[in-house]
PDB file of C-alpha atoms and ligand atoms in Angstrom:
ATOM      1  CA  MET A 742      72.806 110.228 112.022  1.00  0.00           C
ATOM      2  CA  SER A 743      72.842 107.611 114.784  1.00  0.00           C
ATOM      3  CA  THR A 744      74.144 108.703 118.123  1.00  0.00           C
ATOM      4  CA  PRO A 745      77.511 107.454 119.266  1.00  0.00           C
ATOM      5  CA  ALA A 746      75.500 105.356 121.789  1.00  0.00           C
ATOM      6  CA  ALA A 747      76.393 107.718 124.651  1.00  0.00           C
ATOM      7  CA  LEU A 748      79.895 106.630 123.812  1.00  0.00           C
ATOM      8  CA  SER A 749      79.761 103.280 125.488  1.00  0.00           C
ATOM      9  CA  PHE A 750      81.665 100.549 123.723  1.00  0.00           C
ATOM     10  CA  ASP A 751      81.169  96.814 123.350  1.00  0.00           C
ATOM     11  CA  PRO A 752      83.511  95.051 125.808  1.00  0.00           C
ATOM     12  CA  ALA A 753      84.587  92.696 122.996  1.00  0.00           C
ATOM     13  CA  LEU A 754      85.796  95.709 121.003  1.00  0.00           C
ATOM     14  CA  LEU A 755      87.712  97.142 123.977  1.00  0.00           C
ATOM     15  CA  SER A 756      89.252  93.765 124.660  1.00  0.00           C
ATOM     16  CA  ALA A 757      90.331  93.339 121.003  1.00  0.00           C
ATOM     17  CA  LEU A 758      91.915  96.787 121.003  1.00  0.00           C
ATOM     18  CA  SER A 759      93.610  96.418 124.363  1.00  0.00           C
ATOM     19  CA  GLY A 760      95.059  93.035 123.394  1.00  0.00           C
ATOM     20  CA  ALA A 761      96.176  94.012 119.893  1.00  0.00           C
ATOM     21  CA  ARG A 762      99.852  93.874 119.018  1.00  0.00           C
ATOM     22  CA  LEU A 763      99.420  95.801 115.782  1.00  0.00           C
ATOM     23  CA  VAL A 764      96.583  98.288 115.271  1.00  0.00           C
ATOM     24  CA  ALA A 765      96.059  99.791 111.829  1.00  0.00           C
ATOM     25  CA  ALA A 766      93.890 102.808 111.059  1.00  0.00           C
ATOM     26  CA  LEU A 767      92.664 103.631 107.564  1.00  0.00           C
ATOM     27  CA  THR A 768      91.441 107.198 107.359  1.00  0.00           C
ATOM     28  CA  GLY A 769      89.574 109.168 104.733  1.00  0.00           C
ATOM     29  CA  ALA A 770      88.307 112.673 104.169  1.00  0.00           C
ATOM     30  CA  GLY A 771      85.680 112.322 106.931  1.00  0.00           C
ATOM     31  CA  ILE A 772      88.263 112.536 109.702  1.00  0.00           C
ATOM     32  CA  SER A 773      89.168 116.036 108.513  1.00  0.00           C
ATOM     33  CA  ALA A 774      85.561 117.189 108.105  1.00  0.00           C
ATOM     34  CA  GLU A 775      85.519 118.501 111.678  1.00  0.00           C
ATOM     35  CA  SER A 776      88.620 120.556 110.838  1.00  0.00           C
ATOM     36  CA  GLY A 777      86.523 122.329 108.211  1.00  0.00           C
ATOM     37  CA  ILE A 778      87.995 120.545 105.180  1.00  0.00           C
ATOM     38  CA  SER A 779      85.358 119.379 102.721  1.00  0.00           C
ATOM     39  CA  THR A 780      85.053 115.686 101.959  1.00  0.00           C
ATOM     40  CA  PHE A 781      84.670 114.541  98.362  1.00  0.00           C
ATOM     41  CA  ARG A 782      81.535 112.487  98.124  1.00  0.00           C
ATOM     42  CA  ASP A 783      79.203 113.878 100.786  1.00  0.00           C
ATOM     43  CA  PRO A 784      76.314 115.997  99.459  1.00  0.00           C
ATOM     44  CA  ASP A 785      78.191 119.211 100.328  1.00  0.00           C
ATOM     45  CA  GLY A 786      81.538 117.717  99.318  1.00  0.00           C
ATOM     46  CA  LEU A 787      84.038 118.958  96.766  1.00  0.00           C
ATOM     47  CA  TRP A 788      82.800 116.743  93.940  1.00  0.00           C
ATOM     48  CA  ALA A 789      79.302 118.195  94.318  1.00  0.00           C
ATOM     49  CA  ARG A 790      80.772 121.600  93.452  1.00  0.00           C
ATOM     50  CA  PHE A 791      83.591 120.710  91.037  1.00  0.00           C
ATOM     51  CA  ASP A 792      83.990 118.208  88.226  1.00  0.00           C
ATOM     52  CA  PRO A 793      86.856 115.813  89.033  1.00  0.00           C
ATOM     53  CA  HIS A 794      87.609 115.301  85.353  1.00  0.00           C
ATOM     54  CA  GLU A 795      88.226 119.032  84.997  1.00  0.00           C
ATOM     55  CA  LEU A 796      90.553 119.231  87.981  1.00  0.00           C
ATOM     56  CA  ALA A 797      92.075 115.980  89.188  1.00  0.00           C
ATOM     57  CA  THR A 798      93.310 114.066  86.172  1.00  0.00           C
ATOM     58  CA  PRO A 799      96.528 114.222  84.150  1.00  0.00           C
ATOM     59  CA  SER A 800      94.517 115.150  81.068  1.00  0.00           C
ATOM     60  CA  ALA A 801      92.874 118.077  82.894  1.00  0.00           C
ATOM     61  CA  PHE A 802      96.355 119.325  83.822  1.00  0.00           C
ATOM     62  CA  ALA A 803      97.571 118.920  80.233  1.00  0.00           C
ATOM     63  CA  ARG A 804      94.516 120.816  78.964  1.00  0.00           C
ATOM     64  CA  ASP A 805      94.468 123.683  81.458  1.00  0.00           C
ATOM     65  CA  PRO A 806      97.370 123.547  83.925  1.00  0.00           C
ATOM     66  CA  LYS A 807      96.666 126.983  85.374  1.00  0.00           C
ATOM     67  CA  ARG A 808      93.103 126.079  86.320  1.00  0.00           C
ATOM     68  CA  VAL A 809      94.266 122.889  88.047  1.00  0.00           C
ATOM     69  CA  TRP A 810      97.177 124.664  89.761  1.00  0.00           C
ATOM     70  CA  ASP A 811      94.887 127.409  91.069  1.00  0.00           C
ATOM     71  CA  TRP A 812      92.339 124.918  92.435  1.00  0.00           C
ATOM     72  CA  TYR A 813      95.065 123.111  94.352  1.00  0.00           C
ATOM     73  CA  ALA A 814      96.577 126.408  95.547  1.00  0.00           C
ATOM     74  CA  TRP A 815      93.148 127.293  96.952  1.00  0.00           C
ATOM     75  CA  ARG A 816      92.850 123.906  98.676  1.00  0.00           C
ATOM     76  CA  ARG A 817      96.431 124.223  99.980  1.00  0.00           C
ATOM     77  CA  GLU A 818      95.525 127.540 101.596  1.00  0.00           C
ATOM     78  CA  ARG A 819      92.462 125.992 103.254  1.00  0.00           C
ATOM     79  CA  VAL A 820      94.539 123.114 104.584  1.00  0.00           C
ATOM     80  CA  ALA A 821      97.185 125.512 105.934  1.00  0.00           C
ATOM     81  CA  ALA A 822      94.481 127.455 107.776  1.00  0.00           C
ATOM     82  CA  ALA A 823      92.902 124.301 109.260  1.00  0.00           C
ATOM     83  CA  GLN A 824      93.863 122.669 112.541  1.00  0.00           C
ATOM     84  CA  PRO A 825      93.943 118.980 113.464  1.00  0.00           C
ATOM     85  CA  ASN A 826      90.801 118.007 115.385  1.00  0.00           C
ATOM     86  CA  ALA A 827      90.131 115.684 118.304  1.00  0.00           C
ATOM     87  CA  GLY A 828      89.953 112.676 115.968  1.00  0.00           C
ATOM     88  CA  HIS A 829      93.442 113.273 114.557  1.00  0.00           C
ATOM     89  CA  LEU A 830      94.793 113.867 118.060  1.00  0.00           C
ATOM     90  CA  ALA A 831      93.219 110.657 119.377  1.00  0.00           C
ATOM     91  CA  LEU A 832      94.918 108.592 116.670  1.00  0.00           C
ATOM     92  CA  ALA A 833      98.271 110.216 117.506  1.00  0.00           C
ATOM     93  CA  GLN A 834      97.667 109.240 121.134  1.00  0.00           C
ATOM     94  CA  LEU A 835      96.660 105.692 120.204  1.00  0.00           C
ATOM     95  CA  GLU A 836      99.963 105.258 118.350  1.00  0.00           C
ATOM     96  CA  ARG A 837     101.700 105.762 121.712  1.00  0.00           C
ATOM     97  CA  ARG A 838      99.413 103.384 123.636  1.00  0.00           C
ATOM     98  CA  VAL A 839      99.634 100.196 121.588  1.00  0.00           C
ATOM     99  CA  PRO A 840     102.703  98.040 120.874  1.00  0.00           C
ATOM    100  CA  ALA A 841     102.662  98.798 117.125  1.00  0.00           C
ATOM    101  CA  PHE A 842     100.558 101.101 114.997  1.00  0.00           C
ATOM    102  CA  ALA A 843     100.187 101.888 111.310  1.00  0.00           C
ATOM    103  CA  LEU A 844      98.259 104.907 110.131  1.00  0.00           C
ATOM    104  CA  ILE A 845      97.201 104.600 106.514  1.00  0.00           C
ATOM    105  CA  THR A 846      95.541 107.690 105.078  1.00  0.00           C
ATOM    106  CA  GLN A 847      93.838 108.578 101.834  1.00  0.00           C
ATOM    107  CA  ASN A 848      93.967 112.205 102.901  1.00  0.00           C
ATOM    108  CA  VAL A 849      96.363 114.655 101.378  1.00  0.00           C
ATOM    109  CA  ASP A 850      96.074 117.350 104.052  1.00  0.00           C
ATOM    110  CA  GLY A 851      98.971 116.414 106.377  1.00  0.00           C
ATOM    111  CA  LEU A 852      96.755 116.904 109.462  1.00  0.00           C
ATOM    112  CA  HIS A 853      97.744 113.528 110.955  1.00  0.00           C
ATOM    113  CA  GLN A 854     101.385 114.583 111.020  1.00  0.00           C
ATOM    114  CA  ARG A 855     100.459 117.973 112.463  1.00  0.00           C
ATOM    115  CA  ALA A 856      98.491 116.171 115.203  1.00  0.00           C
ATOM    116  CA  GLY A 857     101.644 114.260 116.173  1.00  0.00           C
ATOM    117  CA  SER A 858     101.269 110.953 114.326  1.00  0.00           C
ATOM    118  CA  ARG A 859     104.788 109.749 113.635  1.00  0.00           C
ATOM    119  CA  ILE A 860     104.386 107.078 110.994  1.00  0.00           C
ATOM    120  CA  VAL A 861     101.860 107.958 108.327  1.00  0.00           C
ATOM    121  CA  ILE A 862     101.439 105.998 105.117  1.00  0.00           C
ATOM    122  CA  GLU A 863     100.110 108.458 102.538  1.00  0.00           C
ATOM    123  CA  LEU A 864      98.303 106.563  99.798  1.00  0.00           C
ATOM    124  CA  HIS A 865      97.277 109.617  97.777  1.00  0.00           C
ATOM    125  CA  GLY A 866     100.212 111.972  98.318  1.00  0.00           C
ATOM    126  CA  ASN A 867     100.224 115.287 100.126  1.00  0.00           C
ATOM    127  CA  ILE A 868      98.755 118.541  98.873  1.00  0.00           C
ATOM    128  CA  THR A 869     101.342 120.590 100.747  1.00  0.00           C
ATOM    129  CA  ARG A 870     104.088 119.125  98.553  1.00  0.00           C
ATOM    130  CA  VAL A 871     104.770 120.115  94.965  1.00  0.00           C
ATOM    131  CA  LYS A 872     106.687 118.087  92.386  1.00  0.00           C
ATOM    132  CA  CYS A 873     108.075 118.407  88.886  1.00  0.00           C
ATOM    133  CA  SER A 874     105.483 117.164  86.381  1.00  0.00           C
ATOM    134  CA  ARG A 875     108.240 115.599  84.230  1.00  0.00           C
ATOM    135  CA  GLU A 876     110.691 114.060  86.686  1.00  0.00           C
ATOM    136  CA  GLY A 877     108.547 113.692  89.789  1.00  0.00           C
ATOM    137  CA  THR A 878     111.144 115.261  92.064  1.00  0.00           C
ATOM    138  CA  THR A 879     109.845 117.208  95.048  1.00  0.00           C
ATOM    139  CA  VAL A 880     110.404 120.951  94.840  1.00  0.00           C
ATOM    140  CA  GLU A 881     110.640 122.824  98.135  1.00  0.00           C
ATOM    141  CA  ARG A 882     110.173 126.423  96.986  1.00  0.00           C
ATOM    142  CA  TRP A 883     108.182 128.059  94.266  1.00  0.00           C
ATOM    143  CA  ASP A 884     106.776 131.499  93.546  1.00  0.00           C
ATOM    144  CA  GLU A 885     103.003 131.419  94.008  1.00  0.00           C
ATOM    145  CA  THR A 886     102.689 135.013  92.824  1.00  0.00           C
ATOM    146  CA  ALA A 887     104.374 134.449  89.454  1.00  0.00           C
ATOM    147  CA  PRO A 888     102.026 134.557  86.442  1.00  0.00           C
ATOM    148  CA  GLY A 889     101.091 131.128  85.089  1.00  0.00           C
ATOM    149  CA  VAL A 890     102.088 127.827  86.616  1.00  0.00           C
ATOM    150  CA  PRO A 891     105.469 127.811  88.388  1.00  0.00           C
ATOM    151  CA  ARG A 892     108.224 125.793  86.720  1.00  0.00           C
ATOM    152  CA  CYS A 893     110.764 123.243  87.942  1.00  0.00           C
ATOM    153  CA  PRO A 894     114.019 125.043  88.782  1.00  0.00           C
ATOM    154  CA  VAL A 895     116.032 122.126  87.337  1.00  0.00           C
ATOM    155  CA  CYS A 896     114.342 121.170  84.056  1.00  0.00           C
ATOM    156  CA  GLY A 897     111.804 123.948  83.451  1.00  0.00           C
ATOM    157  CA  ALA A 898     108.759 121.642  83.292  1.00  0.00           C
ATOM    158  CA  LEU A 899     105.550 122.740  84.983  1.00  0.00           C
ATOM    159  CA  LEU A 900     105.190 122.037  88.696  1.00  0.00           C
ATOM    160  CA  ARG A 901     102.159 120.115  89.961  1.00  0.00           C
ATOM    161  CA  PRO A 902     100.746 119.057  93.325  1.00  0.00           C
ATOM    162  CA  ASP A 903     102.242 115.848  94.743  1.00  0.00           C
ATOM    163  CA  VAL A 904      98.885 114.073  94.902  1.00  0.00           C
ATOM    164  CA  VAL A 905      97.553 111.016  93.124  1.00  0.00           C
ATOM    165  CA  TRP A 906      95.072 111.989  90.443  1.00  0.00           C
ATOM    166  CA  PHE A 907      92.374 109.804  88.931  1.00  0.00           C
ATOM    167  CA  GLU A 908      93.937 107.530  86.286  1.00  0.00           C
ATOM    168  CA  GLU A 909      97.271 107.549  88.138  1.00  0.00           C
ATOM    169  CA  PRO A 910      98.753 104.636  90.091  1.00  0.00           C
ATOM    170  CA  LEU A 911      99.295 104.872  93.837  1.00  0.00           C
ATOM    171  CA  PRO A 912     102.884 105.193  95.069  1.00  0.00           C
ATOM    172  CA  GLU A 913     104.125 101.573  95.113  1.00  0.00           C
ATOM    173  CA  SER A 914     105.952 101.747  98.426  1.00  0.00           C
ATOM    174  CA  ALA A 915     102.988 103.314 100.245  1.00  0.00           C
ATOM    175  CA  LEU A 916     100.582 100.730  98.842  1.00  0.00           C
ATOM    176  CA  ALA A 917     102.934  97.875  99.786  1.00  0.00           C
ATOM    177  CA  ALA A 918     103.314  99.241 103.326  1.00  0.00           C
ATOM    178  CA  ALA A 919      99.539  99.613 103.652  1.00  0.00           C
ATOM    179  CA  GLN A 920      98.918  96.089 102.394  1.00  0.00           C
ATOM    180  CA  HIS A 921     101.587  94.736 104.755  1.00  0.00           C
ATOM    181  CA  ALA A 922      99.938  96.459 107.735  1.00  0.00           C
ATOM    182  CA  ALA A 923      96.439  95.350 106.685  1.00  0.00           C
ATOM    183  CA  GLU A 924      97.507  91.711 106.506  1.00  0.00           C
ATOM    184  CA  ARG A 925      99.281  91.774 109.864  1.00  0.00           C
ATOM    185  CA  CYS A 926      97.112  93.958 112.064  1.00  0.00           C
ATOM    186  CA  ASP A 927      94.921  92.558 114.832  1.00  0.00           C
ATOM    187  CA  VAL A 928      92.488  95.484 114.684  1.00  0.00           C
ATOM    188  CA  MET A 929      91.774  97.883 111.829  1.00  0.00           C
ATOM    189  CA  LEU A 930      89.923 101.133 112.493  1.00  0.00           C
ATOM    190  CA  VAL A 931      88.322 102.461 109.308  1.00  0.00           C
ATOM    191  CA  VAL A 932      87.580 106.131 109.882  1.00  0.00           C
ATOM    192  CA  GLY A 933      85.700 108.626 107.711  1.00  0.00           C
ATOM    193  CA  THR A 934      85.960 106.925 104.369  1.00  0.00           C
ATOM    194  CA  SER A 935      83.151 106.178 101.933  1.00  0.00           C
ATOM    195  CA  ALA A 936      85.030 102.930 101.168  1.00  0.00           C
ATOM    196  CA  GLU A 937      84.480 103.445  97.465  1.00  0.00           C
ATOM    197  CA  VAL A 938      87.951 104.367  96.209  1.00  0.00           C
ATOM    198  CA  TYR A 939      90.129 101.384  95.322  1.00  0.00           C
ATOM    199  CA  PRO A 940      92.652 100.031  96.111  1.00  0.00           C
ATOM    200  CA  ALA A 941      92.347 101.665  99.567  1.00  0.00           C
ATOM    201  CA  ALA A 942      88.797 100.340  99.923  1.00  0.00           C
ATOM    202  CA  ALA A 943      90.121  96.762  99.644  1.00  0.00           C
ATOM    203  CA  LEU A 944      92.370  97.077 102.711  1.00  0.00           C
ATOM    204  CA  PRO A 945      89.655  96.358 105.334  1.00  0.00           C
ATOM    205  CA  ALA A 946      88.753  93.132 103.485  1.00  0.00           C
ATOM    206  CA  SER A 947      92.449  92.125 103.498  1.00  0.00           C
ATOM    207  CA  ALA A 948      92.577  92.780 107.237  1.00  0.00           C
ATOM    208  CA  LYS A 949      89.420  90.780 107.873  1.00  0.00           C
ATOM    209  CA  ALA A 950      90.569  87.902 105.693  1.00  0.00           C
ATOM    210  CA  THR A 951      93.657  87.517 107.851  1.00  0.00           C
ATOM    211  CA  GLY A 952      91.651  87.522 111.085  1.00  0.00           C
ATOM    212  CA  ALA A 953      91.652  91.175 112.160  1.00  0.00           C
ATOM    213  CA  THR A 954      88.740  92.842 113.927  1.00  0.00           C
ATOM    214  CA  VAL A 955      87.450  95.592 111.631  1.00  0.00           C
ATOM    215  CA  VAL A 956      85.845  98.652 113.227  1.00  0.00           C
ATOM    216  CA  GLU A 957      84.132 101.341 111.164  1.00  0.00           C
ATOM    217  CA  ILE A 958      83.808 104.885 112.541  1.00  0.00           C
ATOM    218  CA  ASN A 959      81.517 106.975 110.369  1.00  0.00           C
ATOM    219  CA  PRO A 960      78.232 108.799 110.973  1.00  0.00           C
ATOM    220  CA  ASN A 961      76.868 107.320 107.734  1.00  0.00           C
ATOM    221  CA  SER A 962      76.722 103.764 106.488  1.00  0.00           C
ATOM    222  CA  THR A 963      79.022 102.660 103.683  1.00  0.00           C
ATOM    223  CA  PRO A 964      79.575  99.489 101.644  1.00  0.00           C
ATOM    224  CA  LEU A 965      81.851  98.373 104.507  1.00  0.00           C
ATOM    225  CA  SER A 966      79.219  98.717 107.239  1.00  0.00           C
ATOM    226  CA  GLY A 967      77.750  95.254 106.643  1.00  0.00           C
ATOM    227  CA  GLU A 968      81.191  93.624 106.727  1.00  0.00           C
ATOM    228  CA  ALA A 969      82.697  95.389 109.741  1.00  0.00           C
ATOM    229  CA  ASP A 970      82.770  93.606 113.112  1.00  0.00           C
ATOM    230  CA  PHE A 971      81.783  96.826 114.884  1.00  0.00           C
ATOM    231  CA  VAL A 972      80.228 100.020 113.530  1.00  0.00           C
ATOM    232  CA  LEU A 973      80.565 103.156 115.654  1.00  0.00           C
ATOM    233  CA  ALA A 974      78.091 105.502 114.013  1.00  0.00           C
ATOM    234  CA  GLY A 975      79.243 108.967 114.959  1.00  0.00           C
ATOM    235  CA  PRO A 976      81.704 111.716 114.101  1.00  0.00           C
ATOM    236  CA  ALA A 977      85.361 110.739 114.437  1.00  0.00           C
ATOM    237  CA  GLY A 978      86.073 113.796 116.612  1.00  0.00           C
ATOM    238  CA  GLN A 979      83.728 112.429 119.262  1.00  0.00           C
ATOM    239  CA  VAL A 980      84.060 108.671 118.894  1.00  0.00           C
ATOM    240  CA  LEU A 981      87.856 108.363 118.650  1.00  0.00           C
ATOM    241  CA  PRO A 982      88.800 110.336 121.794  1.00  0.00           C
ATOM    242  CA  ALA A 983      86.221 108.374 123.812  1.00  0.00           C
ATOM    243  CA  LEU A 984      87.501 105.082 122.432  1.00  0.00           C
ATOM    244  CA  VAL A 985      91.180 105.858 122.906  1.00  0.00           C
ATOM    245  CA  ALA A 986      90.510 107.015 126.486  1.00  0.00           C
ATOM    246  CA  ARG A 987      89.383 103.435 127.217  1.00  0.00           C
ATOM    247  CA  ILE A 988      92.669 101.915 126.025  1.00  0.00           C
ATOM    248  CA  ARG A 989      95.368 101.717 128.637  1.00  0.00           C
ATOM    249  CA  GLY A 990      98.876 101.985 127.306  1.00  0.00           C
ATOM    250  CA  PRO A 991     102.474 102.411 128.305  1.00  0.00           C
ATOM    251  CA  ARG A 992     102.508 106.179 127.724  1.00  0.00           C
TER     252      ARG A 992
HETATM  253  P1  NAD B 401      84.742 110.620 100.769  1.00  0.00           P
HETATM  254  O1  NAD B 401      84.454 112.060 100.589  1.00  0.00           O
HETATM  255  O2  NAD B 401      84.417 109.682  99.663  1.00  0.00           O
HETATM  256  O3  NAD B 401      83.915 110.099 102.038  1.00  0.00           O
HETATM  257  C1  NAD B 401      83.924 110.777 103.258  1.00  0.00           C
HETATM  258  C2  NAD B 401      83.315 109.883 104.307  1.00  0.00           C
HETATM  259  O4  NAD B 401      83.479 110.518 105.563  1.00  0.00           O
HETATM  260  C3  NAD B 401      81.817 109.614 104.139  1.00  0.00           C
HETATM  261  O5  NAD B 401      81.567 108.230 104.245  1.00  0.00           O
HETATM  262  C4  NAD B 401      81.177 110.378 105.297  1.00  0.00           C
HETATM  263  O6  NAD B 401      80.026 109.717 105.811  1.00  0.00           O
HETATM  264  C5  NAD B 401      82.300 110.363 106.303  1.00  0.00           C
HETATM  265  N1  NAD B 401      82.258 111.440 107.295  1.00  0.00           N
HETATM  266  C6  NAD B 401      81.801 112.711 107.151  1.00  0.00           C
HETATM  267  N2  NAD B 401      81.968 113.399 108.290  1.00  0.00           N
HETATM  268  C7  NAD B 401      82.567 112.557 109.166  1.00  0.00           C
HETATM  269  C8  NAD B 401      83.021 112.687 110.506  1.00  0.00           C
HETATM  270  N3  NAD B 401      82.880 113.834 111.188  1.00  0.00           N
HETATM  271  N4  NAD B 401      83.606 111.619 111.111  1.00  0.00           N
HETATM  272  C9  NAD B 401      83.737 110.445 110.445  1.00  0.00           C
HETATM  273  N5  NAD B 401      83.326 110.258 109.172  1.00  0.00           N
HETATM  274  C10 NAD B 401      82.754 111.310 108.546  1.00  0.00           C
HETATM  275  O7  NAD B 401      86.242 110.477 101.235  1.00  0.00           O
HETATM  276  P2  NAD B 401      87.260 109.290 101.041  1.00  0.00           P
HETATM  277  O8  NAD B 401      86.624 107.971 101.287  1.00  0.00           O
HETATM  278  O9  NAD B 401      88.481 109.665 101.793  1.00  0.00           O
HETATM  279  O10 NAD B 401      87.553 109.406  99.478  1.00  0.00           O
HETATM  280  C11 NAD B 401      88.721 109.244  99.089  1.00  0.00           C
HETATM  281  C12 NAD B 401      89.343 110.466  98.362  1.00  0.00           C
HETATM  282  O11 NAD B 401      89.054 111.747  98.904  1.00  0.00           O
HETATM  283  C13 NAD B 401      90.782 110.329  98.471  1.00  0.00           C
HETATM  284  O12 NAD B 401      91.294 110.293  97.183  1.00  0.00           O
HETATM  285  C14 NAD B 401      91.316 111.573  99.201  1.00  0.00           C
HETATM  286  O13 NAD B 401      92.575 111.889  98.678  1.00  0.00           O
HETATM  287  C15 NAD B 401      90.287 112.565  98.886  1.00  0.00           C
HETATM  288  N6  NAD B 401      90.083 113.725  99.772  1.00  0.00           N
HETATM  289  C16 NAD B 401      90.960 114.079 100.769  1.00  0.00           C
HETATM  290  C17 NAD B 401      90.701 115.176 101.585  1.00  0.00           C
HETATM  291  C18 NAD B 401      91.659 115.541 102.673  1.00  0.00           C
HETATM  292  O14 NAD B 401      92.865 115.321 102.544  1.00  0.00           O
HETATM  293  N7  NAD B 401      91.178 116.081 103.801  1.00  0.00           N
HETATM  294  C19 NAD B 401      89.545 115.928 101.377  1.00  0.00           C
HETATM  295  C20 NAD B 401      88.675 115.548 100.343  1.00  0.00           C
HETATM  296  C21 NAD B 401      88.959 114.439  99.564  1.00  0.00           C
END
């Protein structure tokens, strides 16, 4: 892992951030790693221990709903026990320091909101929410202790986590909002994502194509690293607070 360069930043990066009217941040599982939540694709990540086709597809749910439900219940418990880290908090602070901000996340853990971020575009849903598998309506309460998979109180269909599984489309309004922000931002921070999952991985290219400065924050290199204007090679929980501390803002 490269060091975060004693956390000194290129003046051109600080100037781009300080002068930006709209800053967008695209976050991935890496920003929550320092909160103790496993990423997907790192060597110790969730996909190294579980098969996605057994757990995160509509067909897996049709085949064995209880197994899928239980895996998500376990992840939901881990998320509930986790706390936002310095990286999440820095992004919440940045939102208050720049004229306009859009936080686009691939994460499903809700830690950005718990850190105080006000406007969060969730591309892949939220693991803390549950919805009816037939009608898609959000269900607020269910009995986790009941045998089997809990059912929708209205139609009786099985409940499922409100996350986007492989083979499923992203929520249209979230994707449109993310695309809108990517095409209008002056700076895009790309934090803790392997930049391999589309369509989210295409957002930095959209931002760059419309003239934005693209900044990657990740201890490891990714397919984006060669394209980004700046690469800050370090953990988000160290790099983001140091970066945001250098940005003067109204509040
Ligand atoms: P990923 O697992 O593919 O990649 C994680 C990236 O984070 C890697 O590039 C890694 O180098 C980087 N990273 C690790 N530690 C870091 C740190 N401390 N600071 C900064 N970067 C760090 O994750 P992804 O790109 O978000 O993949 C997308 C999918 O993963 C999404 O579908 C998302 O829903 C899902 N996911 C979400 C969570 C969560 O909500 N916390 C957890 C696991 C997976």
